[in-house]
Tab-separated table of C-alpha atoms and ligand atoms in Angstrom:
chain	number	residue	atom	x	y	z
S	1	MET	CA	111.768	78.347	75.660
S	2	PRO	CA	108.202	79.079	74.481
S	3	ILE	CA	107.974	81.608	71.632
S	4	ASN	CA	106.158	84.727	72.600
S	5	ILE	CA	104.208	85.987	69.653
S	6	GLY	CA	103.566	89.413	71.146
S	7	GLU	CA	107.327	89.871	71.748
S	8	MET	CA	108.285	88.866	68.333
S	9	ALA	CA	105.605	91.144	66.727
S	10	TYR	CA	106.885	93.946	69.091
S	11	ALA	CA	110.471	93.486	67.961
S	12	GLU	CA	109.348	93.508	64.212
S	13	PHE	CA	107.197	96.600	64.866
S	14	LYS	CA	110.178	98.562	66.203
S	15	LYS	CA	112.114	97.824	63.133
S	16	ALA	CA	109.282	98.762	60.885
S	17	LEU	CA	108.871	101.987	62.810
S	18	LYS	CA	112.459	102.897	62.229
S	19	ARG	CA	112.103	102.225	58.538
S	20	ALA	CA	108.984	104.539	58.462
S	21	GLU	CA	110.658	107.282	60.312
S	22	ASP	CA	113.837	107.100	58.175
S	23	ALA	CA	111.714	107.155	54.942
S	24	LEU	CA	109.778	110.042	56.287
S	25	ARG	CA	112.972	112.076	57.092
S	26	LYS	CA	114.214	111.436	53.513
S	27	GLY	CA	111.017	112.562	52.037
S	28	GLN	CA	110.067	109.229	50.666
S	29	THR	CA	106.433	109.308	51.614
S	30	GLY	CA	105.299	106.229	49.618
S	31	ASP	CA	107.890	104.002	51.554
S	32	ALA	CA	106.947	105.739	54.731
S	33	ALA	CA	103.395	104.972	54.243
S	34	ALA	CA	103.987	101.328	53.470
S	35	ALA	CA	106.147	100.966	56.546
S	36	TYR	CA	103.537	102.604	58.699
S	37	ARG	CA	101.116	100.110	57.290
S	38	GLN	CA	103.279	97.343	58.524
S	39	CYS	CA	103.615	99.032	61.873
S	40	ALA	CA	99.847	98.894	62.201
S	41	GLU	CA	99.667	95.226	61.318
S	42	LEU	CA	102.510	94.264	63.623
S	43	TYR	CA	101.077	96.381	66.448
S	44	ARG	CA	97.775	94.719	65.988
S	45	GLN	CA	99.493	91.268	66.502
S	46	TYR	CA	101.302	92.679	69.579
S	47	ALA	CA	97.963	94.143	70.864
S	48	SER	CA	96.081	90.887	70.574
S	49	SER	CA	98.790	89.140	72.492
S	50	ALA	CA	97.909	91.072	75.691
S	51	ASN	CA	95.757	89.192	78.184
S	52	ASP	CA	94.338	92.358	79.757
S	53	PRO	CA	91.350	93.646	77.831
S	54	ALA	CA	92.149	97.192	79.049
S	55	VAL	CA	95.739	96.799	77.755
S	56	ARG	CA	94.527	95.444	74.500
S	57	ARG	CA	92.149	98.392	73.885
S	58	GLN	CA	94.890	100.844	74.685
S	59	ARG	CA	97.168	99.293	72.195
S	60	MET	CA	94.556	99.052	69.521
S	61	GLU	CA	94.317	102.879	69.618
S	62	ARG	CA	97.789	102.933	68.306
S	63	VAL	CA	97.043	100.511	65.559
S	64	GLN	CA	94.414	102.971	64.415
S	65	PHE	CA	97.069	105.827	64.597
S	66	TYR	CA	99.419	104.059	62.319
S	67	GLN	CA	96.779	103.248	59.728
S	68	GLU	CA	95.741	106.866	59.691
S	69	LYS	CA	99.210	108.074	59.359
S	70	ALA	CA	99.827	105.677	56.398
S	71	HIS	CA	96.526	106.950	54.755
S	72	ALA	CA	97.321	110.583	55.296
S	73	LEU	CA	100.868	110.055	53.621
S	74	ASP	CA	99.409	108.183	50.776
S	75	ASN	CA	96.837	110.941	50.036
S	76	ASN	CA	99.247	113.736	50.812
S	77	ILE	CA	96.806	115.175	53.370
S	78	PRO	CA	98.199	116.810	56.629
S	79	TYR	CA	97.762	114.216	59.136
S	80	GLU	CA	95.942	114.851	62.461
S	81	PRO	CA	97.121	112.775	65.395
S	82	ALA	CA	94.487	110.586	67.260
S	83	PRO	CA	93.527	112.168	70.659
S	84	SER	CA	95.616	109.495	72.572
S	85	GLU	CA	98.693	110.531	70.545
S	86	ARG	CA	98.571	114.138	71.366
S	87	ARG	CA	100.973	114.923	74.083
S	88	GLY	CA	101.624	118.322	75.349
S	89	PRO	CA	101.856	121.341	73.111
S	90	LYS	CA	103.789	119.596	70.326
S	91	ALA	CA	101.456	118.041	67.810
S	92	SER	CA	103.835	116.523	65.497
S	93	ARG	CA	105.731	113.406	66.630
S	94	SER	CA	109.574	113.613	66.754
S	95	SER	CA	111.527	110.380	66.976
S	96	GLU	CA	112.144	111.244	70.591
S	97	GLU	CA	108.400	111.268	71.316
S	98	SER	CA	108.003	107.827	69.700
S	99	THR	CA	110.639	106.525	72.111
S	100	THR	CA	108.558	107.690	75.069
S	101	ASP	CA	105.722	105.798	73.406
S	102	ASP	CA	107.945	102.720	73.214
S	103	TYR	CA	108.489	102.858	76.911
S	104	GLU	CA	104.721	103.098	77.434
S	105	SER	CA	104.354	99.702	75.647
S	106	GLU	CA	107.163	98.260	77.699
S	107	VAL	CA	105.527	99.492	80.855
S	108	LEU	CA	102.200	97.984	79.981
S	109	ASN	CA	104.000	94.730	79.585
S	110	LEU	CA	104.691	94.897	83.267
S	111	LEU	CA	100.969	95.011	84.086
S	112	GLN	CA	99.834	91.766	85.584
S	113	GLN	CA	96.494	90.320	86.000
S	114	THR	CA	95.988	89.081	89.646
S	115	SER	CA	93.232	87.062	91.102
S	116	VAL	CA	94.818	87.049	94.580
S	117	ARG	CA	92.715	88.507	97.401
S	118	TRP	CA	93.212	89.362	101.147
S	119	ALA	CA	91.487	86.116	102.021
S	120	ASP	CA	94.320	84.125	100.334
S	121	ILE	CA	96.874	85.489	102.931
S	122	GLY	CA	97.023	83.823	106.303
S	123	GLY	CA	98.098	86.147	109.150
S	124	LEU	CA	99.766	89.501	108.424
S	125	GLU	CA	96.565	91.144	109.690
S	126	ASP	CA	98.211	94.361	110.951
S	127	THR	CA	99.864	94.779	107.575
S	128	LYS	CA	96.669	94.326	105.697
S	129	ALA	CA	94.959	96.761	107.889
S	130	ALA	CA	97.668	99.415	107.428
S	131	ILE	CA	97.508	99.047	103.668
S	132	LYS	CA	93.639	99.367	103.679
S	133	SER	CA	93.869	102.447	105.908
S	134	ALA	CA	96.363	104.024	103.612
S	135	TYR	CA	94.083	103.397	100.475
S	136	GLY	CA	90.955	104.638	102.457
S	137	LEU	CA	92.590	107.923	103.536
S	138	ALA	CA	93.884	108.550	99.952
S	139	LEU	CA	90.670	108.055	98.189
S	140	ALA	CA	87.901	108.945	100.572
S	141	ARG	CA	86.401	112.502	100.663
S	142	LYS	CA	87.933	114.773	103.383
S	143	PRO	CA	86.194	117.723	104.839
S	144	ASP	CA	86.810	121.000	103.061
S	145	GLY	CA	90.136	122.538	103.955
S	146	ILE	CA	91.393	119.582	105.642
S	147	GLU	CA	94.555	117.873	104.333
S	148	ILE	CA	95.378	114.242	105.589
S	149	SER	CA	98.416	112.913	104.030
S	150	SER	CA	98.651	109.119	103.882
S	151	TRP	CA	101.560	107.131	103.011
S	152	HIS	CA	102.238	105.880	99.636
S	153	ASN	CA	105.254	103.516	99.801
S	154	VAL	CA	106.253	100.703	101.942
S	155	LEU	CA	109.240	98.349	102.072
S	156	LEU	CA	108.458	94.751	102.923
S	157	TYR	CA	111.447	92.788	104.241
S	158	GLY	CA	111.853	89.338	105.722
S	159	PRO	CA	112.804	85.732	105.101
S	160	PRO	CA	112.008	84.057	101.731
S	161	GLY	CA	108.504	82.609	101.255
S	162	THR	CA	106.730	84.699	103.933
S	163	GLY	CA	104.159	86.208	101.681
S	164	LYS	CA	105.678	89.564	100.423
S	165	THR	CA	104.764	88.974	96.734
S	166	LEU	CA	101.580	87.487	97.796
S	167	LEU	CA	100.743	90.690	99.772
S	168	ALA	CA	101.540	92.885	96.810
S	169	ALA	CA	99.351	90.882	94.421
S	170	ALA	CA	96.530	90.628	96.978
S	171	THR	CA	96.795	94.440	97.608
S	172	ALA	CA	96.216	95.076	93.918
S	173	GLY	CA	93.711	92.310	93.498
S	174	SER	CA	91.458	93.308	96.479
S	175	LEU	CA	91.635	97.128	95.722
S	176	ASP	CA	90.917	96.469	92.064
S	177	ALA	CA	94.058	98.280	91.358
S	178	ASN	CA	96.397	97.914	88.307
S	179	PHE	CA	99.344	95.683	89.402
S	180	PHE	CA	102.657	96.528	87.933
S	181	ASN	CA	105.069	93.738	88.837
S	182	VAL	CA	108.766	94.766	88.294
S	183	LYS	CA	111.855	92.843	89.333
S	184	VAL	CA	114.470	95.483	89.832
S	185	SER	CA	117.230	93.243	88.771
S	186	ASN	CA	115.466	92.486	85.419
S	187	LEU	CA	114.893	96.148	85.037
S	188	LEU	CA	118.528	96.940	85.375
S	189	SER	CA	119.858	94.227	83.094
S	190	LYS	CA	117.196	94.584	80.334
S	191	TYR	CA	117.206	98.402	80.091
S	192	PHE	CA	120.428	99.309	81.775
S	193	GLY	CA	121.146	102.867	80.661
S	194	GLU	CA	117.478	103.518	79.862
S	195	SER	CA	116.117	102.104	83.110
S	196	SER	CA	115.420	105.521	84.559
S	197	LYS	CA	113.354	106.534	81.526
S	198	LEU	CA	111.261	103.326	82.064
S	199	ILE	CA	110.754	104.193	85.710
S	200	THR	CA	109.516	107.590	84.765
S	201	ALA	CA	107.130	106.089	82.198
S	202	LEU	CA	105.993	103.380	84.649
S	203	TYR	CA	105.029	105.998	87.273
S	204	ALA	CA	103.340	108.054	84.642
S	205	ALA	CA	101.367	105.194	83.422
S	206	ALA	CA	100.518	104.085	86.989
S	207	ARG	CA	99.154	107.621	87.863
S	208	LYS	CA	97.101	107.718	84.634
S	209	MET	CA	95.636	104.203	85.451
S	210	SER	CA	95.212	104.905	89.144
S	211	PRO	CA	94.540	103.197	91.463
S	212	SER	CA	97.744	101.314	91.012
S	213	VAL	CA	100.153	99.142	92.837
S	214	ILE	CA	103.883	99.232	91.756
S	215	PHE	CA	105.776	96.160	93.139
S	216	LEU	CA	109.470	96.580	93.020
S	217	ASP	CA	110.786	93.173	93.917
S	218	GLU	CA	114.461	92.399	94.767
S	219	PHE	CA	114.801	96.062	95.739
S	220	GLU	CA	118.389	95.484	96.871
S	221	SER	CA	119.556	95.196	93.332
S	222	LEU	CA	119.467	99.030	93.375
S	223	THR	CA	122.465	99.047	95.531
S	224	PRO	CA	125.556	97.917	93.628
S	225	PRO	CA	127.829	95.441	95.358
S	226	ARG	CA	130.367	97.217	97.400
S	227	GLY	CA	133.693	98.221	95.680
S	228	SER	CA	132.173	97.668	92.287
S	229	GLY	CA	131.770	101.442	91.631
S	230	GLU	CA	128.530	102.931	90.532
S	231	SER	CA	127.872	103.989	86.841
S	232	GLY	CA	126.066	107.101	85.948
S	233	ALA	CA	123.094	105.048	84.721
S	234	GLU	CA	122.871	103.358	88.149
S	235	ARG	CA	123.013	106.697	89.827
S	236	ARG	CA	120.335	108.033	87.508
S	237	ILE	CA	117.922	105.230	88.164
S	238	VAL	CA	118.335	105.430	91.906
S	239	SER	CA	117.592	109.119	91.974
S	240	THR	CA	114.610	108.668	89.651
S	241	ILE	CA	113.187	106.146	92.048
S	242	LEU	CA	113.909	108.172	95.058
S	243	ALA	CA	112.166	111.112	93.571
S	244	GLU	CA	109.154	108.990	92.768
S	245	LEU	CA	109.110	107.513	96.369
S	246	ASP	CA	109.359	111.119	97.680
S	247	GLY	CA	106.232	111.734	95.671
S	248	LEU	CA	107.824	114.975	94.069
S	249	ALA	CA	106.158	113.927	90.918
S	250	THR	CA	102.711	113.335	92.336
S	251	LYS	CA	100.682	116.185	93.518
S	252	GLU	CA	97.294	115.165	92.485
S	253	ASP	CA	95.194	114.068	95.466
S	254	GLU	CA	92.882	111.502	93.899
S	255	ASN	CA	95.637	109.438	92.555
S	256	PHE	CA	96.467	106.263	94.500
S	257	VAL	CA	99.760	104.907	93.506
S	258	LEU	CA	101.233	102.612	96.150
S	259	THR	CA	104.835	101.479	95.745
S	260	MET	CA	105.732	98.290	97.508
S	261	GLY	CA	109.308	97.420	97.535
S	262	ALA	CA	110.338	93.910	98.786
S	263	THR	CA	113.624	92.415	99.744
S	264	ASN	CA	115.279	89.466	101.705
S	265	VAL	CA	118.364	91.424	102.494
S	266	PRO	CA	117.360	94.912	103.864
S	267	TRP	CA	120.837	95.335	105.375
S	268	LEU	CA	122.260	95.895	101.799
S	269	LEU	CA	120.105	98.955	101.248
S	270	ASP	CA	121.838	102.306	102.062
S	271	THR	CA	120.314	104.905	104.248
S	272	ALA	CA	119.348	107.202	101.453
S	273	ILE	CA	117.100	104.675	99.997
S	274	LEU	CA	115.777	103.360	103.231
S	275	SER	CA	114.780	106.745	104.520
S	276	ARG	CA	112.523	107.266	101.648
S	277	PHE	CA	110.146	104.478	102.602
S	278	GLN	CA	107.411	105.814	104.870
S	279	ARG	CA	106.763	102.389	106.179
S	280	ARG	CA	109.088	99.599	106.621
S	281	ILE	CA	107.326	96.346	107.492
S	282	TYR	CA	108.932	93.155	108.680
S	283	VAL	CA	107.108	90.167	107.232
S	284	PRO	CA	108.155	87.467	109.674
S	285	LEU	CA	107.791	83.751	109.803
S	286	PRO	CA	104.149	82.994	110.731
S	287	ASP	CA	103.309	82.716	114.371
S	288	PRO	CA	100.881	79.935	115.541
S	289	ALA	CA	97.770	81.807	114.574
S	290	ALA	CA	98.979	82.712	111.099
S	291	ARG	CA	100.210	79.159	110.569
S	292	LYS	CA	96.776	77.963	111.380
S	293	ALA	CA	95.339	80.379	108.934
S	294	ILE	CA	97.873	79.404	106.226
S	295	LEU	CA	97.063	75.708	106.823
S	296	LYS	CA	93.461	76.303	106.361
S	297	ILE	CA	93.987	78.099	103.080
S	298	HIS	CA	96.101	75.348	101.674
S	299	LEU	CA	94.269	72.335	103.153
S	300	THR	CA	90.736	72.886	104.491
S	301	LYS	CA	89.724	75.402	101.788
S	302	ARG	CA	90.975	73.094	99.155
S	303	GLY	CA	88.601	70.389	100.522
S	304	HIS	CA	91.167	68.118	102.273
S	305	LYS	CA	90.692	66.566	105.629
S	306	SER	CA	93.474	65.431	107.882
S	307	ALA	CA	94.163	62.662	110.391
S	308	LEU	CA	96.402	64.873	112.244
S	309	GLY	CA	94.543	67.648	114.225
S	310	MET	CA	95.108	71.255	113.277
S	311	ASP	CA	96.826	72.043	116.569
S	312	GLU	CA	99.383	69.273	115.967
S	313	LEU	CA	100.066	70.534	112.514
S	314	VAL	CA	100.407	74.159	113.847
S	315	ARG	CA	102.867	72.844	116.378
S	316	ARG	CA	104.877	70.829	113.902
S	317	THR	CA	105.289	73.600	111.347
S	318	ASP	CA	107.051	75.888	113.809
S	319	GLY	CA	109.843	77.534	111.862
S	320	TYR	CA	108.165	77.113	108.488
S	321	ALA	CA	107.528	79.889	106.018
S	322	GLY	CA	104.245	80.248	104.395
S	323	ARG	CA	105.810	78.869	101.049
S	324	GLU	CA	107.048	75.819	102.923
S	325	ILE	CA	103.722	75.206	104.542
S	326	GLU	CA	102.125	75.294	101.148
S	327	GLN	CA	104.871	72.827	99.911
S	328	LEU	CA	104.173	70.631	102.825
S	329	CYS	CA	100.490	70.477	102.087
S	330	GLN	CA	101.028	69.891	98.366
S	331	THR	CA	103.493	67.037	99.280
S	332	ALA	CA	101.078	65.455	101.645
S	333	VAL	CA	98.264	65.665	99.139
S	334	ALA	CA	100.473	64.120	96.403
S	335	SER	CA	101.208	61.301	98.703
S	336	MET	CA	97.570	60.762	99.569
S	337	THR	CA	96.458	60.915	95.875
S	338	GLN	CA	99.126	58.232	94.861
S	339	ARG	CA	98.017	55.931	97.686
S	340	ALA	CA	94.287	56.278	96.866
S	341	ASN	CA	94.756	55.999	93.071
S	342	PRO	CA	97.287	53.219	92.435
S	343	ASP	CA	95.695	52.436	89.100
S	344	LEU	CA	96.073	56.025	87.715
S	345	LEU	CA	99.287	55.465	85.811
S	346	THR	CA	97.913	52.345	84.037
S	347	VAL	CA	94.915	54.484	82.983
S	348	VAL	CA	97.156	57.170	81.538
S	349	ASP	CA	98.864	54.627	79.389
S	350	GLN	CA	95.408	53.853	78.026
S	351	GLY	CA	95.159	57.345	76.468
S	352	GLN	CA	93.396	60.711	77.064
S	353	GLU	CA	89.766	59.520	76.766
S	354	ALA	CA	90.351	56.961	79.579
S	355	VAL	CA	91.970	59.524	81.725
S	356	ARG	CA	89.020	61.830	81.271
S	357	ASN	CA	86.623	59.207	82.368
S	358	TYR	CA	88.600	58.309	85.500
S	359	HIS	CA	87.431	59.632	88.749
S	360	ILE	CA	90.058	60.571	91.328
S	361	ARG	CA	89.540	59.117	94.760
S	362	ILE	CA	90.214	61.340	97.852
S	363	GLU	CA	90.925	60.169	101.396
S	364	PRO	CA	91.832	62.064	104.559
S	365	LEU	CA	95.615	62.906	104.707
S	366	SER	CA	97.134	60.245	106.992
S	367	GLU	CA	100.031	60.439	109.353
S	368	GLU	CA	101.990	58.531	106.780
S	369	ASP	CA	101.264	61.256	104.132
S	370	PHE	CA	102.454	63.906	106.586
S	371	ARG	CA	105.540	61.877	107.514
S	372	THR	CA	106.576	61.860	103.898
S	373	ALA	CA	105.836	65.597	103.617
S	374	PHE	CA	107.706	66.621	106.760
S	375	ASP	CA	110.637	64.417	105.571
S	376	GLN	CA	110.737	66.202	102.198
S	377	VAL	CA	109.937	69.794	103.103
S	378	GLN	CA	112.197	71.496	105.771
S	379	PRO	CA	112.268	75.085	106.702
S	380	ILE	CA	115.242	77.171	105.331
S	381	ALA	CA	115.320	80.030	107.621
S	382	ASP	CA	117.365	79.123	110.746
S	383	ALA	CA	118.042	80.921	114.035
S	384	VAL	CA	121.047	82.722	112.613
S	385	MET	CA	119.136	84.131	109.711
S	386	LEU	CA	116.258	85.180	111.832
S	387	ARG	CA	118.575	86.934	114.391
S	388	LYS	CA	119.996	88.928	111.441
S	389	TYR	CA	116.582	90.268	110.623
S	390	SER	CA	115.637	91.185	114.182
S	391	ASP	CA	119.209	92.756	114.850
S	392	TRP	CA	118.705	94.893	111.669
S	393	ALA	CA	115.087	95.830	112.431
S	394	GLN	CA	116.177	97.008	115.913
S	395	LYS	CA	119.059	98.998	114.416
S	396	ALA	CA	116.957	100.436	111.504
S	397	GLU	CA	113.956	101.436	113.759
S	398	GLY	CA	115.690	102.088	116.933
C	401	ATP	N1	100.949	84.296	104.620
C	401	ATP	C1	100.616	83.367	103.730
C	401	ATP	N2	99.441	82.905	103.500
C	401	ATP	C2	99.177	81.994	102.456
C	401	ATP	N3	100.023	81.449	101.748
C	401	ATP	C3	101.317	81.992	101.764
C	401	ATP	C4	101.808	82.861	102.752
C	401	ATP	N4	102.953	83.171	102.709
C	401	ATP	C5	103.356	82.456	101.569
C	401	ATP	N5	102.388	81.710	101.084
C	401	ATP	C6	102.509	80.729	99.968
C	401	ATP	O1	103.849	80.723	99.531
C	401	ATP	C7	103.907	81.249	98.199
C	401	ATP	C8	105.199	82.113	98.136
C	401	ATP	O2	104.937	83.313	98.915
C	401	ATP	P1	105.550	84.781	98.389
C	401	ATP	O3	106.058	84.571	96.962
C	401	ATP	O4	104.579	85.684	98.617
C	401	ATP	O5	106.755	84.849	99.274
C	401	ATP	P2	107.914	86.040	99.321
C	401	ATP	O6	107.813	86.635	100.679
C	401	ATP	O7	107.675	87.018	98.238
C	401	ATP	O8	109.221	85.219	99.064
C	401	ATP	P3	110.590	85.780	98.494
C	401	ATP	O9	111.260	86.596	99.470
C	401	ATP	O10	111.327	84.517	98.297
C	401	ATP	O11	110.299	86.604	97.233
C	401	ATP	C9	102.694	81.996	98.009
C	401	ATP	O12	102.381	82.060	96.587
C	401	ATP	C10	101.665	81.342	98.759
C	401	ATP	O13	101.096	80.163	98.162
C	402	MG	MG1	108.655	87.381	96.466
């Protein structure tokens, strides 16, 4: 497993912070100052591990805060919190406040850079249009005295590999929104009893950094398996998420925080949760037009030509999800590159320099390339599975 410098620094930082707070409580200001100085250094390492410049900047503010605190303690001067550290009427930081701060850092770890755009999605045109419209209605100016409420949460459900995650990433990417990517099962296992605090901090950060997209993947993990009983912690996190979906906590108009839940097994969600989603959108296997668009994205736009016509490929990929079409294209391309560059392996044996000077040869994808690909990549959704989705959709919407 790769060692993550940022995570290591953060773990050490938390220990140093505890030492600092303990020392401060005991009145050992010299020790406290030294520990805060360590906090600053460790937080600096943690800050520089962030990919996103905005996140880095935000974290660097806290570095300064710990330095100032150490300096104040050393010189016995009352310490003045940095503007970013002032929260509410309380100026001094109790250890409870620092826990909220810890969640804020955890939340910022969920922020993900995305370069995906609408154009990277084949099909799903209605869904893209619906999301754009919700965004436009939320942010555009309305005539005085006119209120138009647009929806701010959506559940995407459907078979694996049909573009649910892609859609969430493209929404954030195209709207230039912050993308918080959360796997609900991870959230529950990693933070268990504290998950609901993390959710609260997550929504607070998303509002502050609006526009934001919060993607809650594997949403069904919120519903515990039948018969397993539900713990207090689980009930708390469900009710926190439900309150956020209801928008009880959001009243400001200019904020755009879109929650996108996703699941392959919508029938596991109970009605209390389901009813909170203003939109439930079935993301189906792609129809012929969508398959054509997906094939273009993964073949034509990548510069490949094919001996098989587009119409034939569209016909033969009936039943394939977007992910499988992508795999199919990759396998065909791999077969072509192998065929057209039989000497590549020998060149690799000659060392890096030789490889860098080698020019890859490209040919149109042949029937044989596709035969290999169709043999290797088979669709996983079958009629029984698809039937389950349509039955459920009918029951849920009907
Ligand atoms: N509509 C599409 N257009 C273009 N590419 C697609 C499409 N659907 C899927 N893909 C390709 O398949 C990959 C996987 O799709 P994605 O992760 O969005 O599926 P998913 O619906 O989230 O699946 P799961 O339910 O398993 O999480 C994408 O990264 C993309 O390369
Ligand atoms: Mg997904």
